[in-house]
C-alpha cells in the first residue's frame, strides 16, 4: 500500500463555495473565496464579475489538493497573499523564512525568500492600512488622549507630504508617578522603527520604587538630530515642571547640545557602559603592534576603571586612579583628559545617581516595545498605552505584598 499523503490545510476551503444562490457581502469577499476554492481543487475557473450570486456550480474535480497547490508563485499570488494575511493576523512577528516554511508545509506553496519578503510587506500594509492614513490620524489621536486624561501630554508638530514630523506622548499616570514616586533621573535613548514609518523612537525612562523600568515619555521623530532631541527634551521639561532632573545618555553630540540648551549642562551624566567601550578601544589602540594582547590584562584594566567609576569619595577615587596609572600611564592619561570623568564617575559628578550610571533601563524600554516598533504609528501608540496600563496594574498588585515601604529589588541591595 502506498504511504498516505497527509491532508493539507487547503482542504478546509472546499466548503467556501457551496452552491447556487450563495450570497457574498461584496466583490472582495467573493474573489477571496474563489481564490481559496481554487486552491482546494486543481481546477476551477474564475471570471471577474460584479454579480455576487452563484447561478451555476460544477463541483466535479479529478485532482487532489496536493497536486493543485504545488504551483509557482505567479499563478497563485492572490491566493498566497490571502494566506499570508491570515497568518500574520495570528502572529505579526513571523519573518519571511517562517512564512516560506509554513506555506510549503501547510499548503504546498513554494516561494523563494524575495517572494515571501515582498508578500509579507504587502500583507502588513493590508492589515495596518496605508502609512499615510496613520500619519493623518495623529492629531485626532493626540486630542482623544488628552480628552480621556487631561494630565496626559500628547503633542504633534507639522504635516509634510502626508507625513507628520514629530509626535510626543506622556501619559498622565507616568507623569504623576515620576513626579511623586521616582528618583528624578531620566535615562534617554533612541531606537529605529521597522514599521511603515521608518522613523526613530526616542524615549525618557526612570527607575520606579522597586528599581524597575518606569517609562515616562516617548516621541517619534524623523531621526536623532539636534532639533529632534531639543524638541523632545523641551516637552519633557514642560511635564516635569520645576523639578531638578538629571539626564543620563550616551555621548552623542546632538544629545549633548540639546541637553545643554534645555536643561543646562551641569546635570548631564554620560552612560558608563559607553565610556567603558571607548576605554576598551583605547586600550587596544595603545597596545597595537605589541603582539597578541592578553585578555587577562584587558580585564584587569577594565576592573580598575570600575574602581574609578564607582568610588564614592575623593580618597577612593585617588587610590583607584593610582592603581591604573601604575598599571598603564597612557590609560590613566586618557581618563584624565579624554574620558570626561566628571560626567560618569560617582565621586566626581556633583549630583546623586544612586549607582545607576548606565542607560541600561532605556535600552530595556527599547526591547520592551520591540513588537510595537514594527507597527504603524497609530497602532504603536494604542498598543503601548495598553501595555503600560497592564504594567502599572501589575506593579500595584505586587506592591501590596511588600513587607515595608522599600521595594524588594532595592532592599536586596541594602
Coordinates of C-alpha atoms in Angstrom, one line a residue:
X1 CA 0.0 0.0 0.0
X2 CA 1.4 3.5 -0.8
X3 CA 2.1 5.8 2.0
X4 CA -0.9 8.1 2.5
X5 CA -0.3 11.8 1.9
X6 CA -1.4 14.0 4.8
X7 CA -4.2 16.3 4.2
X8 CA -3.2 19.9 3.8
X9 CA -4.9 22.9 5.4
X10 CA -6.2 24.0 2.0
X11 CA -8.8 21.3 2.1
X12 CA -10.8 23.4 4.6
X13 CA -11.6 25.7 1.7
X14 CA -13.7 23.2 -0.2
X15 CA -16.8 24.4 1.6
X16 CA -16.3 28.1 0.8
X17 CA -18.4 27.8 -2.4
X18 CA -21.4 25.7 -1.7
X19 CA -23.9 26.1 -4.5
X20 CA -26.4 28.1 -6.4
X21 CA -27.9 31.1 -4.7
X22 CA -24.9 31.7 -2.3
X23 CA -24.5 35.3 -1.5
X24 CA -21.3 37.2 -0.7
X25 CA -21.2 40.6 1.1
X26 CA -19.0 42.2 -1.6
X27 CA -16.8 41.6 -4.5
X28 CA -13.6 41.4 -2.4
X29 CA -15.1 38.6 -0.3
X30 CA -16.2 36.8 -3.5
X31 CA -12.8 37.0 -5.1
X32 CA -11.1 35.8 -1.9
X33 CA -13.4 32.8 -1.6
X34 CA -12.8 31.9 -5.2
X35 CA -9.0 32.1 -4.8
X36 CA -9.2 29.7 -1.9
X37 CA -11.7 27.5 -3.5
X38 CA -9.4 27.1 -6.5
X39 CA -6.6 26.3 -4.1
X40 CA -8.6 23.5 -2.6
X41 CA -9.1 21.9 -6.0
X42 CA -6.9 21.6 -9.0
X43 CA -9.4 23.0 -11.4
X44 CA -11.8 26.0 -11.2
X45 CA -12.2 28.9 -13.4
X46 CA -12.8 32.5 -12.1
X47 CA -14.2 35.3 -14.1
X48 CA -14.3 38.8 -12.9
X49 CA -17.9 39.8 -12.5
X50 CA -19.9 42.3 -10.5
X51 CA -22.6 39.6 -9.8
X52 CA -22.3 38.3 -6.3
X53 CA -24.8 35.4 -6.6
X54 CA -23.8 31.9 -7.8
X55 CA -26.1 30.7 -10.6
X56 CA -24.3 27.6 -11.7
X57 CA -21.9 25.3 -9.8
X58 CA -19.9 22.3 -11.1
X59 CA -18.2 20.6 -8.2
X60 CA -16.7 17.6 -10.1
X61 CA -12.9 17.6 -9.8
X62 CA -10.3 15.0 -10.6
X63 CA -7.1 16.1 -8.8
X64 CA -6.0 16.3 -5.2
X65 CA -5.3 19.5 -3.3
X66 CA -1.6 18.4 -3.0
X67 CA -1.4 18.4 -6.8
X68 CA -3.0 21.8 -7.3
X69 CA -1.1 23.8 -4.7
X70 CA 2.5 22.9 -5.7
X71 CA 2.4 25.8 -8.2
X72 CA 4.6 28.8 -9.0
X73 CA 4.0 32.0 -7.1
X74 CA 3.0 33.9 -10.2
X75 CA 0.0 31.6 -10.8
X76 CA -1.2 31.7 -7.2
X77 CA -0.1 35.1 -6.0
X78 CA -3.6 36.3 -4.9
X79 CA -4.2 33.0 -3.0
X80 CA -0.7 33.3 -1.4
X81 CA -1.3 36.9 -0.3
X82 CA -4.6 35.9 1.2
X83 CA -2.9 33.1 3.2
X84 CA -0.2 35.4 4.4
X85 CA -2.7 38.0 5.7
X86 CA -4.4 35.3 7.8
X87 CA -1.1 34.0 9.0
X88 CA 0.2 37.4 10.1
X89 CA -3.0 38.4 11.8
X90 CA -2.4 35.5 14.1
X91 CA 1.3 36.2 14.5
X92 CA 2.5 39.6 13.3
X93 CA 6.2 38.8 14.1
X94 CA 6.6 36.0 11.6
X95 CA 9.6 36.6 9.3
X96 CA 9.9 35.7 5.7
X97 CA 11.6 32.3 6.2
X98 CA 8.9 31.3 8.7
X99 CA 6.2 32.2 6.2
X100 CA 8.0 30.2 3.5
X101 CA 8.2 27.1 5.7
X102 CA 4.6 27.4 6.8
X103 CA 3.2 27.9 3.3
X104 CA 5.0 24.9 2.0
X105 CA 4.2 22.6 4.9
X106 CA 0.6 23.5 5.2
X107 CA -0.4 24.4 1.7
X108 CA 2.3 23.1 -0.6
X109 CA 3.1 26.6 -2.0
X110 CA 6.8 27.1 -2.8
X111 CA 8.3 30.6 -2.5
X112 CA 11.8 31.9 -2.6
X113 CA 12.9 34.4 0.1
X114 CA 12.3 37.5 -2.0
X115 CA 8.7 36.5 -2.8
X116 CA 8.0 35.7 0.8
X117 CA 9.5 39.0 2.0
X118 CA 7.6 41.1 -0.6
X119 CA 4.4 39.2 0.1
X120 CA 4.8 39.8 3.9
X121 CA 5.2 43.6 3.3
X122 CA 2.1 43.6 1.1
X123 CA 0.2 41.7 3.7
X124 CA 1.2 44.0 6.5
X125 CA 0.1 47.0 4.5
X126 CA -3.2 45.3 4.0
X127 CA -3.5 44.6 7.8
X128 CA -2.4 48.0 9.1
X129 CA -3.6 50.2 6.2
X130 CA -1.6 52.8 4.4
X131 CA 1.1 54.7 6.2
X132 CA -0.4 58.0 5.1
X133 CA -3.6 57.2 6.9
X134 CA -1.7 56.5 10.1
X135 CA 0.1 59.9 9.8
X136 CA -3.2 61.8 9.2
X137 CA -4.7 60.2 12.3
X138 CA -2.1 61.6 14.7
X139 CA -3.8 64.9 15.5
X140 CA -7.1 63.1 16.3
X141 CA -5.3 60.5 18.4
X142 CA -3.5 63.2 20.5
X143 CA -6.8 65.1 21.0
X144 CA -8.5 61.9 22.2
X145 CA -5.7 61.0 24.6
X146 CA -6.0 64.5 26.2
X147 CA -9.8 64.3 26.4
X148 CA -9.5 60.9 28.1
X149 CA -6.9 62.1 30.6
X150 CA -6.2 65.9 30.8
X151 CA -2.9 65.1 32.7
X152 CA -1.7 63.4 29.5
X153 CA 0.7 65.3 27.3
X154 CA 0.2 64.4 23.7
X155 CA 1.7 66.9 21.2
X156 CA 2.4 66.7 17.5
X157 CA 4.2 69.0 15.1
X158 CA 3.9 69.5 11.4
X159 CA 2.5 67.6 8.4
X160 CA 4.6 67.5 5.3
X161 CA 3.5 65.4 2.3
X162 CA 1.2 63.4 4.5
X163 CA 3.9 62.6 7.0
X164 CA 4.0 64.2 10.5
X165 CA 7.3 65.5 11.6
X166 CA 7.1 64.7 15.3
X167 CA 4.7 63.3 17.9
X168 CA 5.3 63.3 21.7
X169 CA 3.3 61.2 24.2
X170 CA 3.5 61.2 28.0
X171 CA 0.5 59.6 29.8
X172 CA -0.9 61.2 33.0
X173 CA -0.1 58.2 35.1
X174 CA 3.5 58.3 34.1
X175 CA 3.9 62.0 34.7
X176 CA 2.4 61.8 38.2
X177 CA 4.3 58.6 39.0
X178 CA 7.6 60.2 38.1
X179 CA 7.0 63.4 40.0
X180 CA 5.7 61.7 43.1
X181 CA 7.4 58.3 43.4
X182 CA 10.6 58.1 41.3
X183 CA 14.1 59.3 41.7
X184 CA 14.4 62.3 39.4
X185 CA 16.9 60.9 37.0
X186 CA 15.9 60.3 33.3
X187 CA 17.7 57.9 31.0
X188 CA 17.3 58.8 27.4
X189 CA 18.0 56.8 24.2
X190 CA 16.6 56.1 20.7
X191 CA 15.8 53.2 18.5
X192 CA 14.7 52.7 14.9
X193 CA 11.2 51.8 13.9
X194 CA 10.7 49.0 11.4
X195 CA 7.1 49.5 10.5
X196 CA 5.6 51.6 7.6
X197 CA 7.1 54.8 9.1
X198 CA 10.8 54.4 9.1
X199 CA 11.5 57.0 11.8
X200 CA 13.1 56.9 15.2
X201 CA 11.6 56.4 18.6
X202 CA 13.3 58.4 21.4
X203 CA 12.3 57.9 25.0
X204 CA 12.9 59.1 28.6
X205 CA 12.7 56.5 31.3
X206 CA 13.3 56.3 35.0
X207 CA 13.6 53.7 37.8
X208 CA 10.5 53.0 39.9
X209 CA 10.3 52.4 43.7
X210 CA 11.3 48.7 43.1
X211 CA 14.3 49.6 40.8
X212 CA 12.5 48.5 37.7
X213 CA 11.7 50.2 34.4
X214 CA 9.4 53.2 34.7
X215 CA 8.5 54.7 31.2
X216 CA 7.9 58.5 31.3
X217 CA 7.6 59.7 27.8
X218 CA 8.5 58.9 24.2
X219 CA 8.4 60.6 20.8
X220 CA 8.5 59.5 17.2
X221 CA 10.7 61.7 15.1
X222 CA 12.5 61.6 11.8
X223 CA 15.9 61.0 13.3
X224 CA 18.2 61.7 16.2
X225 CA 19.1 65.2 15.2
X226 CA 19.8 68.2 17.5
X227 CA 16.4 69.7 16.6
X228 CA 14.5 66.4 17.3
X229 CA 16.2 66.0 20.7
X230 CA 15.8 69.6 21.7
X231 CA 12.0 69.4 20.8
X232 CA 11.7 66.2 22.8
X233 CA 13.6 67.4 25.8
X234 CA 11.6 70.7 25.9
X235 CA 8.4 68.7 26.1
X236 CA 10.0 66.6 28.9
X237 CA 11.0 69.7 30.8
X238 CA 7.4 71.0 30.5
X239 CA 5.9 67.9 32.1
X240 CA 8.5 67.7 34.8
X241 CA 7.8 71.3 35.7
X242 CA 10.3 72.8 38.1
X243 CA 11.8 69.5 39.3
X244 CA 15.6 69.4 39.1
X245 CA 16.2 66.5 36.8
X246 CA 19.4 64.7 35.9
X247 CA 19.7 63.4 32.4
X248 CA 21.8 60.3 31.6
X249 CA 22.7 59.4 28.0
X250 CA 25.4 58.1 25.8
X251 CA 27.9 60.6 24.3
X252 CA 26.1 61.9 21.3
X253 CA 26.8 65.4 20.1
X254 CA 23.2 66.1 19.2
X255 CA 22.1 65.0 22.7
X256 CA 24.9 66.9 24.5
X257 CA 23.9 70.1 22.7
X258 CA 20.2 69.6 23.3
X259 CA 20.6 68.9 27.0
X260 CA 22.8 71.9 27.4
X261 CA 20.2 74.1 25.7
X262 CA 17.1 72.8 27.5
X263 CA 18.3 71.7 30.9
X264 CA 21.8 73.2 31.2
X265 CA 24.9 71.1 31.1
X266 CA 25.6 70.6 34.8
X267 CA 23.1 67.7 35.3
X268 CA 24.0 65.7 32.3
X269 CA 25.8 62.4 33.0
X270 CA 27.2 60.0 30.5
X271 CA 26.5 56.3 30.3
X272 CA 29.4 54.5 31.9
X273 CA 29.0 51.4 29.7
X274 CA 29.7 53.5 26.6
X275 CA 32.7 55.1 28.4
X276 CA 33.9 51.6 29.1
X277 CA 33.6 50.6 25.4
X278 CA 35.7 53.7 24.5
X279 CA 38.2 52.9 27.2
X280 CA 38.5 49.3 25.8
X281 CA 39.0 50.6 22.3
X282 CA 41.8 52.9 23.5
X283 CA 43.4 50.0 25.4
X284 CA 43.6 48.1 22.1
X285 CA 44.9 51.1 20.3
X286 CA 47.9 51.8 22.6
X287 CA 48.8 48.1 22.5
X288 CA 48.6 47.8 18.7
X289 CA 51.8 46.4 17.3
X290 CA 52.9 44.8 20.5
X291 CA 51.9 41.3 19.5
X292 CA 48.9 39.5 20.9
X293 CA 47.2 41.4 23.7
X294 CA 46.5 39.4 26.8
X295 CA 42.8 39.2 27.6
X296 CA 43.6 38.9 31.2
X297 CA 45.5 42.3 31.1
X298 CA 42.5 43.9 29.5
X299 CA 40.1 42.5 32.1
X300 CA 42.4 43.9 34.8
X301 CA 42.4 47.4 33.2
X302 CA 38.5 47.3 33.0
X303 CA 38.2 46.3 36.6
X304 CA 40.5 49.2 37.5
X305 CA 38.2 51.5 35.6
X306 CA 35.2 50.1 37.5
X307 CA 37.0 51.1 40.7
X308 CA 37.4 54.7 39.4
X309 CA 33.7 54.9 38.3
X310 CA 32.2 53.5 41.5
X311 CA 34.5 55.2 44.0
X312 CA 32.2 57.1 46.3
X313 CA 34.6 59.6 47.9
X314 CA 37.6 61.5 46.7
X315 CA 40.2 59.4 48.6
X316 CA 38.8 56.2 47.0
X317 CA 39.0 57.8 43.6
X318 CA 42.6 58.9 44.0
X319 CA 43.6 55.4 45.1
X320 CA 41.8 53.8 42.1
X321 CA 43.5 56.3 39.7
X322 CA 46.9 55.5 41.3
X323 CA 46.4 51.8 40.6
X324 CA 45.5 52.5 37.0
X325 CA 48.5 54.8 36.5
X326 CA 50.9 52.2 37.9
X327 CA 49.3 49.6 35.5
X328 CA 49.3 51.8 32.4
X329 CA 50.1 55.6 32.4
X330 CA 48.5 56.1 29.0
X331 CA 45.2 54.7 30.2
X332 CA 45.3 57.0 33.2
X333 CA 46.0 60.0 31.0
X334 CA 43.0 59.1 28.8
X335 CA 40.7 59.1 31.8
X336 CA 42.1 62.5 32.9
X337 CA 42.0 64.2 29.5
X338 CA 39.6 62.3 27.2
X339 CA 37.2 60.4 29.4
X340 CA 35.0 63.3 30.7
X341 CA 35.4 61.7 34.1
X342 CA 33.3 64.3 35.9
X343 CA 30.3 63.1 33.8
X344 CA 30.3 59.4 34.9
X345 CA 32.5 58.8 38.0
X346 CA 30.3 58.8 41.1
X347 CA 32.7 60.8 43.2
X348 CA 33.1 63.5 40.5
X349 CA 29.6 64.0 39.3
X350 CA 28.1 66.7 41.6
X351 CA 24.5 65.2 41.7
X352 CA 23.1 61.9 43.1
X353 CA 23.0 58.9 40.8
X354 CA 22.5 56.1 43.2
X355 CA 24.9 53.8 41.4
X356 CA 22.8 53.9 38.2
X357 CA 25.3 55.3 35.8
X358 CA 24.3 53.4 32.6
X359 CA 21.4 53.7 30.2
X360 CA 20.5 50.1 30.6
X361 CA 17.0 50.9 31.7
X362 CA 16.5 53.0 28.5
X363 CA 17.6 50.0 26.4
X364 CA 15.3 47.8 28.3
X365 CA 12.5 50.1 27.2
X366 CA 13.6 49.7 23.6
X367 CA 13.5 45.9 24.0
X368 CA 10.1 46.1 25.8
X369 CA 8.4 47.7 22.9
X370 CA 10.1 45.7 20.2
X371 CA 6.8 44.3 18.8
X372 CA 5.1 47.7 18.8
X373 CA 8.0 49.2 16.8
X374 CA 7.0 47.0 13.8
X375 CA 3.6 48.6 13.5
X376 CA 2.3 51.9 12.1
X377 CA 2.3 54.8 14.4
X378 CA -1.4 54.7 15.3
X379 CA -1.2 51.0 16.3
X380 CA 2.1 51.7 18.2
X381 CA 0.5 54.4 20.3
X382 CA -2.5 52.2 21.1
X383 CA -0.6 49.1 22.0
X384 CA 2.0 51.0 24.1
X385 CA -0.8 52.6 26.1
X386 CA -2.4 49.2 26.7
X387 CA 1.0 47.6 27.7
X388 CA 1.8 50.5 30.0
X389 CA -1.6 50.2 31.7
X390 CA -1.1 46.4 32.3
X391 CA 2.4 47.1 33.7
X392 CA 1.0 49.7 36.1
X393 CA -1.7 47.4 37.4
X394 CA 0.8 44.5 37.8
X395 CA 3.1 46.8 39.8
X396 CA 0.3 47.9 42.0
X397 CA -0.7 44.4 42.8
X398 CA 2.9 43.4 43.5
X399 CA 3.3 46.4 45.8
X400 CA 0.5 45.1 48.0
X401 CA 2.7 42.2 49.0
X402 CA 5.6 44.4 50.2
X403 CA 6.5 43.9 53.8
X404 CA 7.7 47.6 54.2
X405 CA 8.0 50.8 52.2
X406 CA 11.1 49.7 50.4
X407 CA 10.9 47.7 47.2
X408 CA 12.3 44.2 47.3
X409 CA 14.8 44.9 44.5
X410 CA 16.2 47.9 46.4
X411 CA 16.1 46.2 49.7
X412 CA 18.2 43.3 48.4
X413 CA 21.0 45.8 47.6
X414 CA 21.0 47.4 51.0

